[in-house]
PDB file of C-alpha atoms and ligand atoms in Angstrom:
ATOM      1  CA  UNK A   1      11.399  47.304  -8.692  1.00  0.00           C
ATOM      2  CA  UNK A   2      11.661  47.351  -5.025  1.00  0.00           C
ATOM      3  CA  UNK A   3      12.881  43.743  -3.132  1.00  0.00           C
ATOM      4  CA  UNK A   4      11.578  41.340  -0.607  1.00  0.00           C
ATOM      5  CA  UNK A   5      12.060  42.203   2.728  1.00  0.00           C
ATOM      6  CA  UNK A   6      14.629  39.981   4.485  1.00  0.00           C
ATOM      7  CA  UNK A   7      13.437  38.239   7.547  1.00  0.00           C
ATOM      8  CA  UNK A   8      16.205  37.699  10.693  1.00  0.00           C
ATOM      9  CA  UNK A   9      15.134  36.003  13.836  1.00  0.00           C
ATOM     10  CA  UNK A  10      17.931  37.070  16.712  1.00  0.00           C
ATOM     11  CA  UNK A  11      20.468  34.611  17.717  1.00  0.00           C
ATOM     12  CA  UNK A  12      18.672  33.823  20.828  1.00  0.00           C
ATOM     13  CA  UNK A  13      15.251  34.190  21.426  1.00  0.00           C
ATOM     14  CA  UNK A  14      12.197  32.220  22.601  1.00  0.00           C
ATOM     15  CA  UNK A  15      11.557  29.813  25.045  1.00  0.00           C
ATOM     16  CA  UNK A  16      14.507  29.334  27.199  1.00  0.00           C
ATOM     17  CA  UNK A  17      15.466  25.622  29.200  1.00  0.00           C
ATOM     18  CA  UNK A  18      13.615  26.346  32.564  1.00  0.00           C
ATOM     19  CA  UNK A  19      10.069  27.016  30.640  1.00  0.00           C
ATOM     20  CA  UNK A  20      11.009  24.105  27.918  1.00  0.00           C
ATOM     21  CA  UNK A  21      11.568  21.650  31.114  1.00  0.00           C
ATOM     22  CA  UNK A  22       8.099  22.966  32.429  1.00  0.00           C
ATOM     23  CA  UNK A  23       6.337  22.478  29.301  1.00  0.00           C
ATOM     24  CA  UNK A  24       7.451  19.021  28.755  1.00  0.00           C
ATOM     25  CA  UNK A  25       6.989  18.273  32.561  1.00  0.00           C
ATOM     26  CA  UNK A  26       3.585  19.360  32.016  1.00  0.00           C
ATOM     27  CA  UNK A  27       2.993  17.298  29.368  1.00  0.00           C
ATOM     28  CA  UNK A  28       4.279  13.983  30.528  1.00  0.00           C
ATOM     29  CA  UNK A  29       2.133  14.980  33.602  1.00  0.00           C
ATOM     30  CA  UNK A  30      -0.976  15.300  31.549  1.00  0.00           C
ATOM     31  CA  UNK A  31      -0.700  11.603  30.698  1.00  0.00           C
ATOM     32  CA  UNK A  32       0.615   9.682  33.521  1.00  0.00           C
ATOM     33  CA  UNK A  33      -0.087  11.990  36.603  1.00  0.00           C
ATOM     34  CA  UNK A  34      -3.079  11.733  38.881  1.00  0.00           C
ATOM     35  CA  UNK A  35      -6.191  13.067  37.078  1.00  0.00           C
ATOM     36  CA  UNK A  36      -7.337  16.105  37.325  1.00  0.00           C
ATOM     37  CA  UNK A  37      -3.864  18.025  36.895  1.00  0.00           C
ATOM     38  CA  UNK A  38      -3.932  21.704  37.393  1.00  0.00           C
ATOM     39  CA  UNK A  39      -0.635  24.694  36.740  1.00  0.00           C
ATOM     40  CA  UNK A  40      -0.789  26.641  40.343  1.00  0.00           C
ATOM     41  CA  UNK A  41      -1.465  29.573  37.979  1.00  0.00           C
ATOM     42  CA  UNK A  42      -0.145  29.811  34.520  1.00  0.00           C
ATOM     43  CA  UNK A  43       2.783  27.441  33.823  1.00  0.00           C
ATOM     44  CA  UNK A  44       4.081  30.229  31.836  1.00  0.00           C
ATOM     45  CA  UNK A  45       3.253  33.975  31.340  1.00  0.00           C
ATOM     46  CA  UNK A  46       1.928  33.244  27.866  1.00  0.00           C
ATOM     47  CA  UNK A  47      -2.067  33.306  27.321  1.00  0.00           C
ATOM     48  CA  UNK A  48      -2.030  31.339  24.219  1.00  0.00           C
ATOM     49  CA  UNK A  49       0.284  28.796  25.986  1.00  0.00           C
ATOM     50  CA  UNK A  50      -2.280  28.254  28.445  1.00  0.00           C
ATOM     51  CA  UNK A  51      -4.738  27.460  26.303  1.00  0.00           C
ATOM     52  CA  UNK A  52      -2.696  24.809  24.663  1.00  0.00           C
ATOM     53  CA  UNK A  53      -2.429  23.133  27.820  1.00  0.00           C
ATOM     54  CA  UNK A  54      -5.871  23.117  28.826  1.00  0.00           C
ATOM     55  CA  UNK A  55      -6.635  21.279  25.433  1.00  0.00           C
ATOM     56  CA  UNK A  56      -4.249  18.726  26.392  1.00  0.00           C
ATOM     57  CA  UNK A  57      -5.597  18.106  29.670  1.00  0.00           C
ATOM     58  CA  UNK A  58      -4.074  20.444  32.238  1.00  0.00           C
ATOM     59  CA  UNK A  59      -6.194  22.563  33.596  1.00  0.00           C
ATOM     60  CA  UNK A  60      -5.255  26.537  35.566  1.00  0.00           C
ATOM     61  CA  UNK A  61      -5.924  26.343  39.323  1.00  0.00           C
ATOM     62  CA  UNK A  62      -5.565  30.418  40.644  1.00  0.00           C
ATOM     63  CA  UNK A  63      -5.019  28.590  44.301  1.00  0.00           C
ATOM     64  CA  UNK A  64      -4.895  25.303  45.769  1.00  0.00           C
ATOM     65  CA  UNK A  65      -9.076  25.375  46.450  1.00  0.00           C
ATOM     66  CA  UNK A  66      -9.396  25.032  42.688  1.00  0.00           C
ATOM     67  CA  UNK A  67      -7.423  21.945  42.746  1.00  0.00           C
ATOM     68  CA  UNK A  68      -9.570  19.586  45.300  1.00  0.00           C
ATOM     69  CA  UNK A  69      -7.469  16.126  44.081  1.00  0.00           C
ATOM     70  CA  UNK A  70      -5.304  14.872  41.481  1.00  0.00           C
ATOM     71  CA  UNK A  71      -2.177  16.964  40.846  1.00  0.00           C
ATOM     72  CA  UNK A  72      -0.796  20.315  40.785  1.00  0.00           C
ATOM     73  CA  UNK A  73       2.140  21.434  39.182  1.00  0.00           C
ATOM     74  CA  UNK A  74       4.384  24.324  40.695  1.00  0.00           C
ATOM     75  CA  UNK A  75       5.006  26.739  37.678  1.00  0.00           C
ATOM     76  CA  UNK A  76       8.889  27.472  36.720  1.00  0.00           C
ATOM     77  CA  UNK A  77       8.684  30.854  38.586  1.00  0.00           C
ATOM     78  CA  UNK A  78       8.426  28.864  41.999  1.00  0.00           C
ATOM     79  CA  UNK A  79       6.163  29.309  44.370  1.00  0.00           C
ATOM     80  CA  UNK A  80       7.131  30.168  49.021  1.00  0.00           C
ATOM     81  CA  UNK A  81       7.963  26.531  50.754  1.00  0.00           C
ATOM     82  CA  UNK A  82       4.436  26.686  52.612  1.00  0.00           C
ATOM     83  CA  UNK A  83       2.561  26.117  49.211  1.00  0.00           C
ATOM     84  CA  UNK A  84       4.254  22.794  48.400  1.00  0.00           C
ATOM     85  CA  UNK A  85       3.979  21.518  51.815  1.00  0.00           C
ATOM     86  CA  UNK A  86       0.042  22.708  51.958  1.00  0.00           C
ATOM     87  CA  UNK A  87      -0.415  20.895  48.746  1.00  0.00           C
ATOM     88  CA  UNK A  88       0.790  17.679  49.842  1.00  0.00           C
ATOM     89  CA  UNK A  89      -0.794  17.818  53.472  1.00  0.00           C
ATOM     90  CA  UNK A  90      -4.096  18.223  51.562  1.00  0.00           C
ATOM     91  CA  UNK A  91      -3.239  14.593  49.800  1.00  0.00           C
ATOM     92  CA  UNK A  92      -1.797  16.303  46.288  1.00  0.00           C
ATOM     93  CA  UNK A  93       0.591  15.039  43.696  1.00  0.00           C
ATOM     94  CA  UNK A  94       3.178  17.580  43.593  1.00  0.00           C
ATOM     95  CA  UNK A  95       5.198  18.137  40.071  1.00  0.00           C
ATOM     96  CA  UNK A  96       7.683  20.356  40.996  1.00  0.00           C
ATOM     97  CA  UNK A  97       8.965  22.360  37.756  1.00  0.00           C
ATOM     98  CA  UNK A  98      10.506  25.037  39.797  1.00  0.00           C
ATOM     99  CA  UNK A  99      13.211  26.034  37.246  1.00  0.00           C
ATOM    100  CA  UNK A 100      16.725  25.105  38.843  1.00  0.00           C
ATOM    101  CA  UNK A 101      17.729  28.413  38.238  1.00  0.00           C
ATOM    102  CA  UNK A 102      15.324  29.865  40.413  1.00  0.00           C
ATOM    103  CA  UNK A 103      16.064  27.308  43.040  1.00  0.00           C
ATOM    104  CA  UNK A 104      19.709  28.513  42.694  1.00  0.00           C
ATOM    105  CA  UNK A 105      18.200  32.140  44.084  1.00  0.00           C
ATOM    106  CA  UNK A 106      16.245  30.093  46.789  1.00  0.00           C
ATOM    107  CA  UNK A 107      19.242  28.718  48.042  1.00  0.00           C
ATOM    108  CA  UNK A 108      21.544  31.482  47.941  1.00  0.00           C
ATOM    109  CA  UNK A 109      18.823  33.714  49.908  1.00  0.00           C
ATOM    110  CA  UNK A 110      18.228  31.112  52.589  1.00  0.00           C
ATOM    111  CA  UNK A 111      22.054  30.723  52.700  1.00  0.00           C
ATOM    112  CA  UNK A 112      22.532  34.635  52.792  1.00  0.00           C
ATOM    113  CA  UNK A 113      19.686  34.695  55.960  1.00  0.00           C
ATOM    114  CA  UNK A 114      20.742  31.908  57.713  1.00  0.00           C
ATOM    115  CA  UNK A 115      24.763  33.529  57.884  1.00  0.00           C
ATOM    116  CA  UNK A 116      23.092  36.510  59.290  1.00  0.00           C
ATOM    117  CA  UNK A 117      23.108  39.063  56.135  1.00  0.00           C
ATOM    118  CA  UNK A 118      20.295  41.451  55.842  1.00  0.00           C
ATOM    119  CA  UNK A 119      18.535  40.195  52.554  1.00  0.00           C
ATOM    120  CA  UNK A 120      17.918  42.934  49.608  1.00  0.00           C
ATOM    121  CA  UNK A 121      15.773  41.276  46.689  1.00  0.00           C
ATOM    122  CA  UNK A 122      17.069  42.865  43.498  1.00  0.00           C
ATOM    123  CA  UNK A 123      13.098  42.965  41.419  1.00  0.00           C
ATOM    124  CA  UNK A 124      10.112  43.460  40.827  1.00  0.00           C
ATOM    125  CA  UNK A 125       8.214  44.081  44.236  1.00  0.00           C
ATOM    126  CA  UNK A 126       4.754  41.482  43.649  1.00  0.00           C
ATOM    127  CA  UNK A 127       6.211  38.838  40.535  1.00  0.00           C
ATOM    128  CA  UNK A 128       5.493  35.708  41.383  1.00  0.00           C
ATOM    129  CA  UNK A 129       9.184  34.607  41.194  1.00  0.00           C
ATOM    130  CA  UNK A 130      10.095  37.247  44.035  1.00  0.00           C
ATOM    131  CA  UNK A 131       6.947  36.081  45.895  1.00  0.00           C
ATOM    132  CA  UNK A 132       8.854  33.023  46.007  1.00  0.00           C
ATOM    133  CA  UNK A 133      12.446  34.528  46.778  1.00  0.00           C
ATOM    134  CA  UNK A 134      11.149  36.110  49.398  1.00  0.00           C
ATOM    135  CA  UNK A 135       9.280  33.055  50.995  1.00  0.00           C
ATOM    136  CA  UNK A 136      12.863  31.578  51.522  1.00  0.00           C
ATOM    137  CA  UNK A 137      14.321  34.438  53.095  1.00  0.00           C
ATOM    138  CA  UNK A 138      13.050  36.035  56.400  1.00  0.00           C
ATOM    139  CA  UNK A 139      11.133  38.920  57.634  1.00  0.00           C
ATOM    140  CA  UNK A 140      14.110  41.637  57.459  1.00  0.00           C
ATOM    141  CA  UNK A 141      14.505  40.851  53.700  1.00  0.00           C
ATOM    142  CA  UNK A 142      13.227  44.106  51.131  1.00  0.00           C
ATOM    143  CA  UNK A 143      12.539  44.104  47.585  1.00  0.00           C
ATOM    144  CA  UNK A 144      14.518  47.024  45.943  1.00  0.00           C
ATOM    145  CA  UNK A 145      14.112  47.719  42.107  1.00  0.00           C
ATOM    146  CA  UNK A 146      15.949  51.023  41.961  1.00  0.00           C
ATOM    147  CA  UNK A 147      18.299  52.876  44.038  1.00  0.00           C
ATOM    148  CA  UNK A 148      16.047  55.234  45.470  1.00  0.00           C
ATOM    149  CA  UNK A 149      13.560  52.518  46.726  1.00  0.00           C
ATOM    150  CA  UNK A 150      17.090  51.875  49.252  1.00  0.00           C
ATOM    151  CA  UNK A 151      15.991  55.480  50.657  1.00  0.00           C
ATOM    152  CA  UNK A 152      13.073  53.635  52.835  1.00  0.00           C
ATOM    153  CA  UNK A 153      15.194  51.041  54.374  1.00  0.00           C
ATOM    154  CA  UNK A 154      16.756  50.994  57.417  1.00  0.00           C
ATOM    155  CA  UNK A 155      20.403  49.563  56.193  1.00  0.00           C
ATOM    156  CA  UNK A 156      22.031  46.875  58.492  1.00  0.00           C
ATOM    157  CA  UNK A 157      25.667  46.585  58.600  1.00  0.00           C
ATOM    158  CA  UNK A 158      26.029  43.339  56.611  1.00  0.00           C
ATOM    159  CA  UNK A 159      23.672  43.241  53.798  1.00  0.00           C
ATOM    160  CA  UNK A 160      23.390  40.498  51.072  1.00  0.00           C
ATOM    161  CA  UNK A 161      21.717  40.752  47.885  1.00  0.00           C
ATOM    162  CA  UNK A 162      20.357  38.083  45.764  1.00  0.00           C
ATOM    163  CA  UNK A 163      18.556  38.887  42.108  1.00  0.00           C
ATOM    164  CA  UNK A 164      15.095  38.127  40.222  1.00  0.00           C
ATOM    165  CA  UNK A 165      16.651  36.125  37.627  1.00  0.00           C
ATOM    166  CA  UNK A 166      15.341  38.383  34.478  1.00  0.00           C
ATOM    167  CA  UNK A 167      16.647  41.265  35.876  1.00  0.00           C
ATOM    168  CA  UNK A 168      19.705  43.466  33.949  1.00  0.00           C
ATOM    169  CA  UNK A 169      23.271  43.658  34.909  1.00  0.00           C
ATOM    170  CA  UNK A 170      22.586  47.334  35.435  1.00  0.00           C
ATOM    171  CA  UNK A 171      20.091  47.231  37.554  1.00  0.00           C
ATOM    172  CA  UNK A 172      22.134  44.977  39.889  1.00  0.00           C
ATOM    173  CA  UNK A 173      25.250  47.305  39.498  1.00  0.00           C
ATOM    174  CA  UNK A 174      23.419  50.500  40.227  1.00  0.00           C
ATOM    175  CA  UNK A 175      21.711  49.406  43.709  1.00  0.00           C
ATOM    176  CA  UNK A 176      25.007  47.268  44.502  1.00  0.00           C
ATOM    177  CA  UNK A 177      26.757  51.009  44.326  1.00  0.00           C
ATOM    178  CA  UNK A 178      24.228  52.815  46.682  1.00  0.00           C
ATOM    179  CA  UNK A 179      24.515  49.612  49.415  1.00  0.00           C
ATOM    180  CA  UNK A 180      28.231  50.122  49.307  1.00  0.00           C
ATOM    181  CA  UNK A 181      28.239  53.957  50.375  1.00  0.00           C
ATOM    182  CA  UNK A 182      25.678  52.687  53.493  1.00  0.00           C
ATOM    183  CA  UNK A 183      26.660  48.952  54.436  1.00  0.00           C
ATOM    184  CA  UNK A 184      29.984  47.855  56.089  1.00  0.00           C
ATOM    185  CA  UNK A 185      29.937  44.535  53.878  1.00  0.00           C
ATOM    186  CA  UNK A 186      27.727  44.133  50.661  1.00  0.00           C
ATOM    187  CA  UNK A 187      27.864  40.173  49.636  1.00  0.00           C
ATOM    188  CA  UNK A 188      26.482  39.882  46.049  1.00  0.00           C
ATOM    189  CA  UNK A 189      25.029  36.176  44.838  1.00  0.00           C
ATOM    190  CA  UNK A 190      24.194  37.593  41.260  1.00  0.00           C
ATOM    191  CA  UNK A 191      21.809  35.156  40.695  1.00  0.00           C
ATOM    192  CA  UNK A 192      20.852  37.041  36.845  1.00  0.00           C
ATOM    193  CA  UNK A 193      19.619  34.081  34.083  1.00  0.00           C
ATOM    194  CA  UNK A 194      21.996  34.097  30.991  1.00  0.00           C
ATOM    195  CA  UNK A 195      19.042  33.594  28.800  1.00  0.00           C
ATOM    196  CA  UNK A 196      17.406  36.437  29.680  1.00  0.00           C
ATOM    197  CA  UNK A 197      21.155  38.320  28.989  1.00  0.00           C
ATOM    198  CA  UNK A 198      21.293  36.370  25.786  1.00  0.00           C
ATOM    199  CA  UNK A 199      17.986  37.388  24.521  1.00  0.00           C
ATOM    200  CA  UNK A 200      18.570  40.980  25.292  1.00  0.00           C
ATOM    201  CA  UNK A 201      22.112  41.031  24.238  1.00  0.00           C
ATOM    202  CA  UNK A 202      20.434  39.168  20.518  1.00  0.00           C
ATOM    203  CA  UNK A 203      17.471  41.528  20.293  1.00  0.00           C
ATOM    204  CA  UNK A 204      18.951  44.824  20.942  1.00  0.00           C
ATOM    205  CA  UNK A 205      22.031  43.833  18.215  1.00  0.00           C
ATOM    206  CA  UNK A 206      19.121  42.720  15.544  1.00  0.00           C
ATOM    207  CA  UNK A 207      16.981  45.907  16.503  1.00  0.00           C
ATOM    208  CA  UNK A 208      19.874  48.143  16.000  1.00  0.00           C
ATOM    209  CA  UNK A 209      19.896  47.087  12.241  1.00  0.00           C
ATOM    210  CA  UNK A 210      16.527  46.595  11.390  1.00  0.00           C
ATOM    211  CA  UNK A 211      13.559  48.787   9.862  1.00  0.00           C
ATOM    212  CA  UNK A 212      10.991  46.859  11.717  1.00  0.00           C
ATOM    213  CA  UNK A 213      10.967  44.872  14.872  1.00  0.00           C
ATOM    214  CA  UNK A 214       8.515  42.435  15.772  1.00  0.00           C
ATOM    215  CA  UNK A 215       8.530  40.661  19.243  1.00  0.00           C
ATOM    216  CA  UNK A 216       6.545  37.673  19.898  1.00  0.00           C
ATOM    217  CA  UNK A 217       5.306  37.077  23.532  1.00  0.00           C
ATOM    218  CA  UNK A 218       2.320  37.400  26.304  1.00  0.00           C
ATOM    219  CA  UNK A 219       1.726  41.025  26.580  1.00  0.00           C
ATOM    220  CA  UNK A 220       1.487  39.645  30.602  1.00  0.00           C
ATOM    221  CA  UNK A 221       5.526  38.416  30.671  1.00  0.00           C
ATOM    222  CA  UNK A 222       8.067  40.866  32.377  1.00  0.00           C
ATOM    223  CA  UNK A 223      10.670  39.301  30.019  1.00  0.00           C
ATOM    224  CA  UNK A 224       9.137  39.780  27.071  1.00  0.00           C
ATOM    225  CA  UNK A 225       8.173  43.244  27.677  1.00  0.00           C
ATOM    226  CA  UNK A 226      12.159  44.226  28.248  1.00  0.00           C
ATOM    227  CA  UNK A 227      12.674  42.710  25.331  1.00  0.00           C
ATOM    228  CA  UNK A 228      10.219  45.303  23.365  1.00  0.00           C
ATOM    229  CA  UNK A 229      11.410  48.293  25.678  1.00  0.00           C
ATOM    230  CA  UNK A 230      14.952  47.488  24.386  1.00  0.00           C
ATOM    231  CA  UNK A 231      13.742  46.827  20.940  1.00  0.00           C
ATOM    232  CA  UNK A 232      11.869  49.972  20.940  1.00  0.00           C
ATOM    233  CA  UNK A 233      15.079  52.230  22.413  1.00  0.00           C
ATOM    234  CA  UNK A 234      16.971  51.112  19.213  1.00  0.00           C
ATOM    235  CA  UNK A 235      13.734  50.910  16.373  1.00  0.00           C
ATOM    236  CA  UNK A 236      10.785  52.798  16.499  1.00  0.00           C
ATOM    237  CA  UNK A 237       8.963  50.848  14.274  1.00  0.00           C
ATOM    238  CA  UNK A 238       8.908  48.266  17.226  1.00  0.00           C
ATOM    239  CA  UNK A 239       5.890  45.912  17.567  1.00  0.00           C
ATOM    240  CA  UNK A 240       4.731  43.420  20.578  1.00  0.00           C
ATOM    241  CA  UNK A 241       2.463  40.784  19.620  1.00  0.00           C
ATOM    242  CA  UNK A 242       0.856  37.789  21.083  1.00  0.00           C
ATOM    243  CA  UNK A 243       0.190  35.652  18.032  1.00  0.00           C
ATOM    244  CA  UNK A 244       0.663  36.149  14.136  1.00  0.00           C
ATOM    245  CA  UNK A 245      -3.061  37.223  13.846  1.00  0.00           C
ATOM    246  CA  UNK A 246      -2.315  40.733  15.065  1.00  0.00           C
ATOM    247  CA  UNK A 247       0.425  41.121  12.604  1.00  0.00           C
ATOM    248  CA  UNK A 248      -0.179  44.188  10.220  1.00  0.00           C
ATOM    249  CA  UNK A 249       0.747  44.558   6.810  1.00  0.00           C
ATOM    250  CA  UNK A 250       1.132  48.245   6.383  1.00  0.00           C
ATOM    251  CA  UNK A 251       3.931  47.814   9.406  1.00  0.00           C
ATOM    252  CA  UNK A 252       6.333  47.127   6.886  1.00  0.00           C
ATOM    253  CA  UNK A 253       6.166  49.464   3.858  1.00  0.00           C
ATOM    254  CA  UNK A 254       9.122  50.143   2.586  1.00  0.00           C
ATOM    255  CA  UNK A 255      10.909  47.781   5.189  1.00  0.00           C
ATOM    256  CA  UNK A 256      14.551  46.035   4.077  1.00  0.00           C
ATOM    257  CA  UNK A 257      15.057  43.925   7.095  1.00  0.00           C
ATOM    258  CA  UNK A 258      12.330  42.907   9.563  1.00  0.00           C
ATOM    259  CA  UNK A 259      13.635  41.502  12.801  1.00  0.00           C
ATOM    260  CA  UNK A 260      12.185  39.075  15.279  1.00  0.00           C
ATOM    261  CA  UNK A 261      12.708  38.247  18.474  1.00  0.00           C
ATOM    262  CA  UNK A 262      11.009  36.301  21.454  1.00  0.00           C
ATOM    263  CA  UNK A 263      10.362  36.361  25.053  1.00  0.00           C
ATOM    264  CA  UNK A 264      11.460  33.125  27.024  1.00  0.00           C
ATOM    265  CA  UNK A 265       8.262  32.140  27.579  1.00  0.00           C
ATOM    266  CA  UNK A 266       7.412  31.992  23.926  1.00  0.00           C
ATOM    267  CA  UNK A 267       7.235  28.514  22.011  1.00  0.00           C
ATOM    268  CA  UNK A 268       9.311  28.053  18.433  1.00  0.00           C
ATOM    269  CA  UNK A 269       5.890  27.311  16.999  1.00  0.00           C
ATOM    270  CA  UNK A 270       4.623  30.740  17.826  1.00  0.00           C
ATOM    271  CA  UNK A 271       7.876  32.463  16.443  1.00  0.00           C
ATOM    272  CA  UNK A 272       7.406  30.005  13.375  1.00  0.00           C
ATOM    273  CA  UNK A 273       3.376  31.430  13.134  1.00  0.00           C
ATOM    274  CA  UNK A 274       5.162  35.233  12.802  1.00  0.00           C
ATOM    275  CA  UNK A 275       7.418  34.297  11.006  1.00  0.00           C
ATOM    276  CA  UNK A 276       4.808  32.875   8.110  1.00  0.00           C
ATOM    277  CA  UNK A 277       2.496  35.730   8.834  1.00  0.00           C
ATOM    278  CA  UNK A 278       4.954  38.314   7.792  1.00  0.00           C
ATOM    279  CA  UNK A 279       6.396  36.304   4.680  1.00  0.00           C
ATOM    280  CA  UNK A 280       2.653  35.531   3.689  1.00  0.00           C
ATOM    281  CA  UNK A 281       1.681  39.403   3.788  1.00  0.00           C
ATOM    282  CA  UNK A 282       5.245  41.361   2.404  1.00  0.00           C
ATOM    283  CA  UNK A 283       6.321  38.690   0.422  1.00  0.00           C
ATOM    284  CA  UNK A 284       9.570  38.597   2.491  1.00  0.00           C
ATOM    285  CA  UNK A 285      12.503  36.069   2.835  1.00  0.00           C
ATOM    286  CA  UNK A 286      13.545  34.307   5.566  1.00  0.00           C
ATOM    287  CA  UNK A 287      17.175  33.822   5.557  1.00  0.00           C
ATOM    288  CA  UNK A 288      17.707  30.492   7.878  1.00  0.00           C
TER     289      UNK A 288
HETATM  290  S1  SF4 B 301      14.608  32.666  32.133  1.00  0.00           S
HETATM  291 FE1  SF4 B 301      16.225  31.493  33.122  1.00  0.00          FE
HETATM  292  S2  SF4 B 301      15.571  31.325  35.254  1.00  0.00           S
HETATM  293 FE2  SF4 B 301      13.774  31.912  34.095  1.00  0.00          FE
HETATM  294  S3  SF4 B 301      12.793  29.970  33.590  1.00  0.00           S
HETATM  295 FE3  SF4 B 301      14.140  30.497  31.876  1.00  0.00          FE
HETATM  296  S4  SF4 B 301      16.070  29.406  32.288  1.00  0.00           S
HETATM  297 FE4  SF4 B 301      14.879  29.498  34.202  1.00  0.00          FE
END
């Protein structure tokens, strides 16, 4: 006779402190703010998250024109100066749930402009969160997300180089080397999130083990979908799911461990959903 499947859950994974603080900002906002409160786009990159909060009262406004009064909150990605100060000319309630570690790359870009450094944006050219970056730096300031996309910028002599906090360490290290073979002085602010490292470090350990892999997260969040491309590199049978619904039961024939991670932006009660989906249709065990 053949045994359950075991059930891990990696060391770290799921919603990290900046999205926890906007959630719960969010939700104290949806009670004692000024009515009607909108997200300035979706608090978090996680559909089903979205829809939690617009049963509790806070509603999705794509731009400020969707949010005539009341209150808006800025989403923990962050959102250019201009936006905040537009908001509050226009006679909003601004809840401000810019995650501090995104303000940290905010500051160290406007530090890095104002002392005269050419500005290099380690990311993803068009994420919100760079959007942002790149509204506190100044017009000489590039988005780079590879080495090669250095080959269309005109290099300055002093460069500085500030990073989309979910980025990897290697992605960092491999443009940092192809600025120091063009640039007199390269000054580095590696503004990288540990829980984003964490969560990678976690999944790709678990993943390396395990017969099945199942990550939990919006299909939409950059974070998330690392976190299945490094899942996938180590175990085929890899699997990115929204909610516990789209779980399949013929994923795990034959299975011995199943392992489960989450994106950042993914709530303990999703994980929790998975978590019963799979023990409800293998008959697995989760070891806690
Ligand atoms: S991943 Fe890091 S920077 Fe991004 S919201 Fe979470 S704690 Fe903040």
């Amino acid at each position: 006779m053949t045994s359950a499947p075991r059930i891990e859950i990696a060391e770290h994974a799921g919603v990290c402190y900046g999205v926890e603080r906007a959630l719960a900002m969010a939700a104290d906002a949806a009670t004692s703010a000024p009515a009607p409160v909108h997200t300035l786009g979706p608090l978090i990159h996680n559909p089903l998250v979205v829809d939690e909060l617009e049963q509790a009262g806070v509603g999705l406004a794509d731009t400020l024109d969707d949010a005539a009064s009341g209150s808006v909150i800025i989403r923990a990605h962050g959102v250019i100066p201009q936006v905040i100060e537009q908001a509050r000319d226009r006679g909003l309630t601004v809840i401000d749930a810019t995650c501090p570690y995104v303000k940290r790359v905010h500051h160290a870009a406007e530090r890095l402009v104002a002392d005269g450094y050419q500005l290099i944006v380690v990311g993803e050219s068009g994420h919100p969160e760079v959007e942002g970056i790149m509204g506190h730096a100044d017009d000489r300031a590039c988005v780079v997300s590879a080495p090669c996309d250095l080959d269309a910028i005109e290099i300055e002599k002093r460069v500085g180089v500030v990073v989309q906090t979910t980025q990897t360490q290697e992605a960092l290290a491999d443009i940092v080397s192809a600025l120091l073979a063009r640039a007199d002085e390269v000054r580095v602010i590696n503004t990288i999130c540990s829980a984003t490292q964490e969560r990678q470090k976690a999944a790709s350990e678990l993943a390396s083990r395990a017969d099945v892999m199942i990550v939990v997260g919006g299909k939409n969040s950059g974070n998330t979908r690392r976190l299945a491309q490094i899942c996938t590199e180590r175990c085929a049978a890899t699997h990115h799911i929204e909610d516990a619904s789209e779980i399949e039961a013929t994923w795990f024939a034959g299975a011995e461990l199943i392992g489960i991670t989450a994106g950042a932006s993914t709530p303990s009660a999703h994980i929790e959903r998975a978590v019963n989906a799979i023990c409800d249709l293998t008959g697995a065990v989760h070891a806690r």
